[in-house]
mmCIF file of C-alpha atoms in Angstrom:
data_model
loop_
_atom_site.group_PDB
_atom_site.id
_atom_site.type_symbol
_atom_site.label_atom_id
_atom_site.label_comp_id
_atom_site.label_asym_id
_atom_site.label_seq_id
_atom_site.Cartn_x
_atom_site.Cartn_y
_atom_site.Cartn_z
ATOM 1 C CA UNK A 1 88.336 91.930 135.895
ATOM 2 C CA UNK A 2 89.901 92.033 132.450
ATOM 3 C CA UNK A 3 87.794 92.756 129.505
ATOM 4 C CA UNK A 4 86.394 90.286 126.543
ATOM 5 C CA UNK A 5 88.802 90.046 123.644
ATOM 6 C CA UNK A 6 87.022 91.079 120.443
ATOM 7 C CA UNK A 7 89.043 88.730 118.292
ATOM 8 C CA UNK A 8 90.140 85.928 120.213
ATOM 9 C CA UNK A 9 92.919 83.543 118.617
ATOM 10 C CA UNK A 10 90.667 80.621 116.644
ATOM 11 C CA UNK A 11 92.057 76.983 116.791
ATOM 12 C CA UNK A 12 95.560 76.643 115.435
ATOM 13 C CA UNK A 13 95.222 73.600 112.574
ATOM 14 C CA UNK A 14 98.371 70.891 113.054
ATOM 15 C CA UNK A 15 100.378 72.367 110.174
ATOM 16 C CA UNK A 16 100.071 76.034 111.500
ATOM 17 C CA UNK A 17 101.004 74.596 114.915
ATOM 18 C CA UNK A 18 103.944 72.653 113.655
ATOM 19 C CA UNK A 19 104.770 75.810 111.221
ATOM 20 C CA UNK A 20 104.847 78.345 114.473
ATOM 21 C CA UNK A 21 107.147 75.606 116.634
ATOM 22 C CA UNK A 22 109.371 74.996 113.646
ATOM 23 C CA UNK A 23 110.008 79.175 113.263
ATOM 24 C CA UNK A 24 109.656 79.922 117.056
ATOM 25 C CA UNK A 25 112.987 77.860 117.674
ATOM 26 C CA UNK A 26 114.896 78.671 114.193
ATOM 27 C CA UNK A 27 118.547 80.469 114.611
ATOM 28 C CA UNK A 28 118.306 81.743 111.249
ATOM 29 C CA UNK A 29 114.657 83.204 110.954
ATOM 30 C CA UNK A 30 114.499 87.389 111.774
ATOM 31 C CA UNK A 31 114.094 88.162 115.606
ATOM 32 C CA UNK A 32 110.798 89.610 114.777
ATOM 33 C CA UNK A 33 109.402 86.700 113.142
ATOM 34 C CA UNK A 34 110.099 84.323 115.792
ATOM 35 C CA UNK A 35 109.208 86.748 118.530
ATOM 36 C CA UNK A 36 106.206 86.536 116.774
ATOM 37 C CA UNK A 37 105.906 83.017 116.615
ATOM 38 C CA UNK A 38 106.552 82.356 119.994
ATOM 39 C CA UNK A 39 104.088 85.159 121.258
ATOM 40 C CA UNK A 40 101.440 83.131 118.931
ATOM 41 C CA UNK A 41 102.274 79.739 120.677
ATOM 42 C CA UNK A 42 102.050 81.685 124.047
ATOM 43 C CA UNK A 43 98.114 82.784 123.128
ATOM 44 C CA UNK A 44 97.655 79.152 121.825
ATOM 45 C CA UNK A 45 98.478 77.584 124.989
ATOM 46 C CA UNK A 46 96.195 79.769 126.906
ATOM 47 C CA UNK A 47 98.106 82.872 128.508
ATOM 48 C CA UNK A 48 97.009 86.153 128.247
ATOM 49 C CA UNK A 49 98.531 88.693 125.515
ATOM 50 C CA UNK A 50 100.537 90.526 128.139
ATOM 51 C CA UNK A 51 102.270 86.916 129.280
ATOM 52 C CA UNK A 52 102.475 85.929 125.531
ATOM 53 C CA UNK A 53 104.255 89.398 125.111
ATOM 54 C CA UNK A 54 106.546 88.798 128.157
ATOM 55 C CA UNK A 55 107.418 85.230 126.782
ATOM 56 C CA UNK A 56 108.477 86.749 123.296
ATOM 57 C CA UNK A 57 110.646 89.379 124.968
ATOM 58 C CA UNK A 58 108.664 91.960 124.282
ATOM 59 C CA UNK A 59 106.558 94.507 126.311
ATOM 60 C CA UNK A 60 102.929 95.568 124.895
ATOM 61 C CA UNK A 61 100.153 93.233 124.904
ATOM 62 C CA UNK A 62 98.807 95.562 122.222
ATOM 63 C CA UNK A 63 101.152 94.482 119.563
ATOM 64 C CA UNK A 64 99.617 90.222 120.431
ATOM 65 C CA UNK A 65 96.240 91.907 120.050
ATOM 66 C CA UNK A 66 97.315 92.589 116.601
ATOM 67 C CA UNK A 67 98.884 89.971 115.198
ATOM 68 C CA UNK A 68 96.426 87.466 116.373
ATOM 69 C CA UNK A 69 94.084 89.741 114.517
ATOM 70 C CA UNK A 70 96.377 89.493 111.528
ATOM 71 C CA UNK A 71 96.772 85.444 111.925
ATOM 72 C CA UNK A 72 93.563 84.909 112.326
ATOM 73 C CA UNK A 73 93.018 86.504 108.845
ATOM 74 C CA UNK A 74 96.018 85.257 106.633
ATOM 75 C CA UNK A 75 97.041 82.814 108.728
ATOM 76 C CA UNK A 76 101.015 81.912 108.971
ATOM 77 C CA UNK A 77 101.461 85.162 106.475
ATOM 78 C CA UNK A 78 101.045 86.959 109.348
ATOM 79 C CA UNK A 79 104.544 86.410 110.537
ATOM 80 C CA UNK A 80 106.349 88.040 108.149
ATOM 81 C CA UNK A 81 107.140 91.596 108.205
ATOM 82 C CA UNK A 82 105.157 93.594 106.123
ATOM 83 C CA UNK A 83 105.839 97.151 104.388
ATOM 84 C CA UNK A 84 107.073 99.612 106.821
ATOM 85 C CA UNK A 85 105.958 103.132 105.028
ATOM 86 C CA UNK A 86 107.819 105.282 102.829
ATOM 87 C CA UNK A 87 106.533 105.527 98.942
ATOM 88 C CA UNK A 88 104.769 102.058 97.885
ATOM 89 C CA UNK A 89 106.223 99.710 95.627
ATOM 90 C CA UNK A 90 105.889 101.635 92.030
ATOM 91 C CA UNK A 91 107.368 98.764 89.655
ATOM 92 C CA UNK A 92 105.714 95.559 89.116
ATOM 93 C CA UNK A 93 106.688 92.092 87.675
ATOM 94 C CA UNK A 94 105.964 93.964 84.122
ATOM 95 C CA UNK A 95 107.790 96.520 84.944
ATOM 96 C CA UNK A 96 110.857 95.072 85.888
ATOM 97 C CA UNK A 97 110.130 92.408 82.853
ATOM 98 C CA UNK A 98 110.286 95.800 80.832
ATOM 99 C CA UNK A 99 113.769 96.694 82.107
ATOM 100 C CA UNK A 100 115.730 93.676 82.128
ATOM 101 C CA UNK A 101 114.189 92.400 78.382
ATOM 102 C CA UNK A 102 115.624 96.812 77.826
ATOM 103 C CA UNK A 103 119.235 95.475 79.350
ATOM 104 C CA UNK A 104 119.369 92.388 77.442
ATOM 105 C CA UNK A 105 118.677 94.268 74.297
ATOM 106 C CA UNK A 106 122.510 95.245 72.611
ATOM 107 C CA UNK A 107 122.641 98.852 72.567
ATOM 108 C CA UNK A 108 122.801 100.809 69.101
ATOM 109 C CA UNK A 109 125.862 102.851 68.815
ATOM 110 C CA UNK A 110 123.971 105.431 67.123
ATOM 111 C CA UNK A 111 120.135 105.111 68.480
ATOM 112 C CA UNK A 112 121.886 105.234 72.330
ATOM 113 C CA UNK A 113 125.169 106.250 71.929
ATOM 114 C CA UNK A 114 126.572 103.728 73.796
ATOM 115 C CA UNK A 115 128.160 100.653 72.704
ATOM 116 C CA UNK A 116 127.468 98.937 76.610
ATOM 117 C CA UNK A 117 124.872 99.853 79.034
ATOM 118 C CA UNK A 118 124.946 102.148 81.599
ATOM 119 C CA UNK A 119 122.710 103.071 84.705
ATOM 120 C CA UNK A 120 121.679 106.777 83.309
ATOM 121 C CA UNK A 121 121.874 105.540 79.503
ATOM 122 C CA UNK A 122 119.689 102.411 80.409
ATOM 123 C CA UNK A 123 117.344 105.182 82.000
ATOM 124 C CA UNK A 124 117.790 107.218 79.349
ATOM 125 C CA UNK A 125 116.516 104.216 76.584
ATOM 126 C CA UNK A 126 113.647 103.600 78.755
ATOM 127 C CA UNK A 127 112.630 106.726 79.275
ATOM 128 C CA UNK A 128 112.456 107.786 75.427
ATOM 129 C CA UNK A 129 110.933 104.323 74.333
ATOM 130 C CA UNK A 130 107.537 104.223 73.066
ATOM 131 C CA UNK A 131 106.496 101.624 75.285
ATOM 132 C CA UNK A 132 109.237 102.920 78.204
ATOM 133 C CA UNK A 133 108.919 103.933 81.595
ATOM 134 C CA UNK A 134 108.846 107.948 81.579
ATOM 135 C CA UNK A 135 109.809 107.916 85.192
ATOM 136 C CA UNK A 136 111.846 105.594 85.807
ATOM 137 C CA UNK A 137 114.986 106.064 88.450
ATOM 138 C CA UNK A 138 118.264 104.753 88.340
ATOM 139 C CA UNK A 139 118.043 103.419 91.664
ATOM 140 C CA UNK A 140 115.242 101.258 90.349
ATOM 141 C CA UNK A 141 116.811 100.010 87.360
ATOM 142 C CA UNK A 142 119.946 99.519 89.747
ATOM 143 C CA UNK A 143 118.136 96.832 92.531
ATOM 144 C CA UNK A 144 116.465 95.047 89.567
ATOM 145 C CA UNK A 145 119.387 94.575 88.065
ATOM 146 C CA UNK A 146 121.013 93.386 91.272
ATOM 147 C CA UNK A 147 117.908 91.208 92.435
ATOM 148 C CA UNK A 148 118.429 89.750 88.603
ATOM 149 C CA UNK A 149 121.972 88.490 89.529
ATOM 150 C CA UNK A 150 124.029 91.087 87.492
ATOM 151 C CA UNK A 151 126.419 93.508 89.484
ATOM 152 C CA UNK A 152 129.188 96.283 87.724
ATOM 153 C CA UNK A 153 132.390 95.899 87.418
ATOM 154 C CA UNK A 154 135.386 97.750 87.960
ATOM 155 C CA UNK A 155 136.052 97.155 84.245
ATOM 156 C CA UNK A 156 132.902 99.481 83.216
ATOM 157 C CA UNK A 157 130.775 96.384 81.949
ATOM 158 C CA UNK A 158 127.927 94.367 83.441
ATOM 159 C CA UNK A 159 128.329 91.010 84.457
ATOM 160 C CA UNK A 160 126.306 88.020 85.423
ATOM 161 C CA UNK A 161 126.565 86.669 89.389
ATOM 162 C CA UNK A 162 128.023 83.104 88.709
ATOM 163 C CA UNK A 163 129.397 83.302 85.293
ATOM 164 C CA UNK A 164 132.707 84.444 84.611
ATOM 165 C CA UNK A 165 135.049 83.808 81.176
ATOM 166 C CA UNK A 166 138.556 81.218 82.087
ATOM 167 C CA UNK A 167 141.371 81.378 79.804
ATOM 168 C CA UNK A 168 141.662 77.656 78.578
ATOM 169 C CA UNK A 169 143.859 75.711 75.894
ATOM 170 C CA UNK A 170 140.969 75.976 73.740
ATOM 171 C CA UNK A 171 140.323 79.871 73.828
ATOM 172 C CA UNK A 172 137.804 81.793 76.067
ATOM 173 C CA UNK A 173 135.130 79.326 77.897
ATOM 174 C CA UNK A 174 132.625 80.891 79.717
ATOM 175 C CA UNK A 175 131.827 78.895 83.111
ATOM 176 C CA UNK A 176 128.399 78.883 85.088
ATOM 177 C CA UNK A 177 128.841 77.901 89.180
ATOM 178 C CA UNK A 178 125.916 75.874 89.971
ATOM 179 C CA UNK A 179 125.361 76.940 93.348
ATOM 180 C CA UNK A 180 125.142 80.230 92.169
ATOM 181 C CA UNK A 181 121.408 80.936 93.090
ATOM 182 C CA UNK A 182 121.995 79.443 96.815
ATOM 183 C CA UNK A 183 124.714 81.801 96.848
ATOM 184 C CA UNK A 184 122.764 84.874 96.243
ATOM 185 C CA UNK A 185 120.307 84.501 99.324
#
C-alpha cells in the first residue's frame, strides 16, 4: 500500500505542457534540465515518482518528490538549476553598474598611477573611492568584466569582444562584428 503524496503534481496548463515536451527532447538543453523535464511529463501522465525517476535515468523517487514540489510553486522555473552552496552572490546589478561605469572612467596618471587599467589597480580605485566597494576582489571585477564582453590582451590593454581596429587606406577604423553577442553564449 503506498502512502498519500502530500503535494501531488496540480494540472499542467497547455503552455507548461508544451514548454516541458519542447525541453524534454532538446540536444542542447543541460542533462539535468531535461532529466527534469521528462521526470515531470512522467508524473503528468500518471506514473508514480519512482517510474518518473526510472524514465529520466535517474534513481530516487525523492528527488520527483521535490521538484514537483518546486513546479508546483514557480512553475517551469523549476527546471533550472538553482545555486549549489558556497558564499551567496555578494554583487548586484548596482554593483557591477559601479565597476564597469569605474572601468570606463580614463584613469588619472597621477590620482591612480596608471595610465590603463589593471585588475589590482581597478580594485585598488574602487576600493579608495568614496562611493567604492571596500571589499571588492579581483576575481569579481575579473567575471564582470568578462560577462561585459571585455577580455585582456597579451598586449597589456583591455579590449572589447567584437571590436577590433583594421589598418585601412584611410587610417585606423575600428570595426564592430554583428554577431558578436550570439557569439558570446
Amino acid at each position: 500500500m503506498t502512502r498519500r503524496r502530500k503535494d501531488p503534481l496540480r494540472p499542467l496548463t497547455t503552455e507548461e505542457r508544451e514548454g516541458l515536451e519542447r525541453i524534454s527532447r532538446a540536444q542542447s538543453m543541460p542533462a539535468s534540465q531535461v532529466a527534469r523535464a521528462k521526470s515531470l511529463l512522467a508524473v503528468a501522465d500518471g506514473a508514480g515518482y519512482q517510474a518518473a525517476a526510472r524514465a529520466a535515468g535517474r534513481c530516487s523517487n525523492d528527488t520527483v518528490s521535490q521538484l514537483v514540489s518546486r513546479f508546483n510553486q514557480k512553475g517551469l522555473a523549476a527546471l533550472e538549476t538553482s545555486h549549489g552552496g558556497g558564499p551567496s552572490v555578494v554583487y548586484g546589478t548596482e554593483e557591477r553598474k559601479r565597476i564597469l561605469a569605474e572601468f570606463e572612467r580614463k584613469p588619472d596618471r597621477e590620482q591612480d598611477g596608471t595610465a590603463t587599467w589593471s585588475l589590482t589597480t581597478l580594485q585598488r580605485a574602487l576600493q579608495e573611492a568614496p562611493d567604492g566597494l571596500p571589499n571588492v576582489s579581483v576575481n569579481t571585477i575579473w567575471w564582470v568584466l568578462h560577462e561585459a564582453g571585455w577580455t585582456w590582451q597579451k598586449g597589456r590593454t583591455w579590449c572589447d569582444t567584437g571590436t577590433v581596429q583594421r589598418k585601412r587606406k584611410e587610417g585606423v577604423v575600428e570595426v564592430t562584428d554583428p554577431e558578436a553577442e550570439g557569439k558570446k553564449t
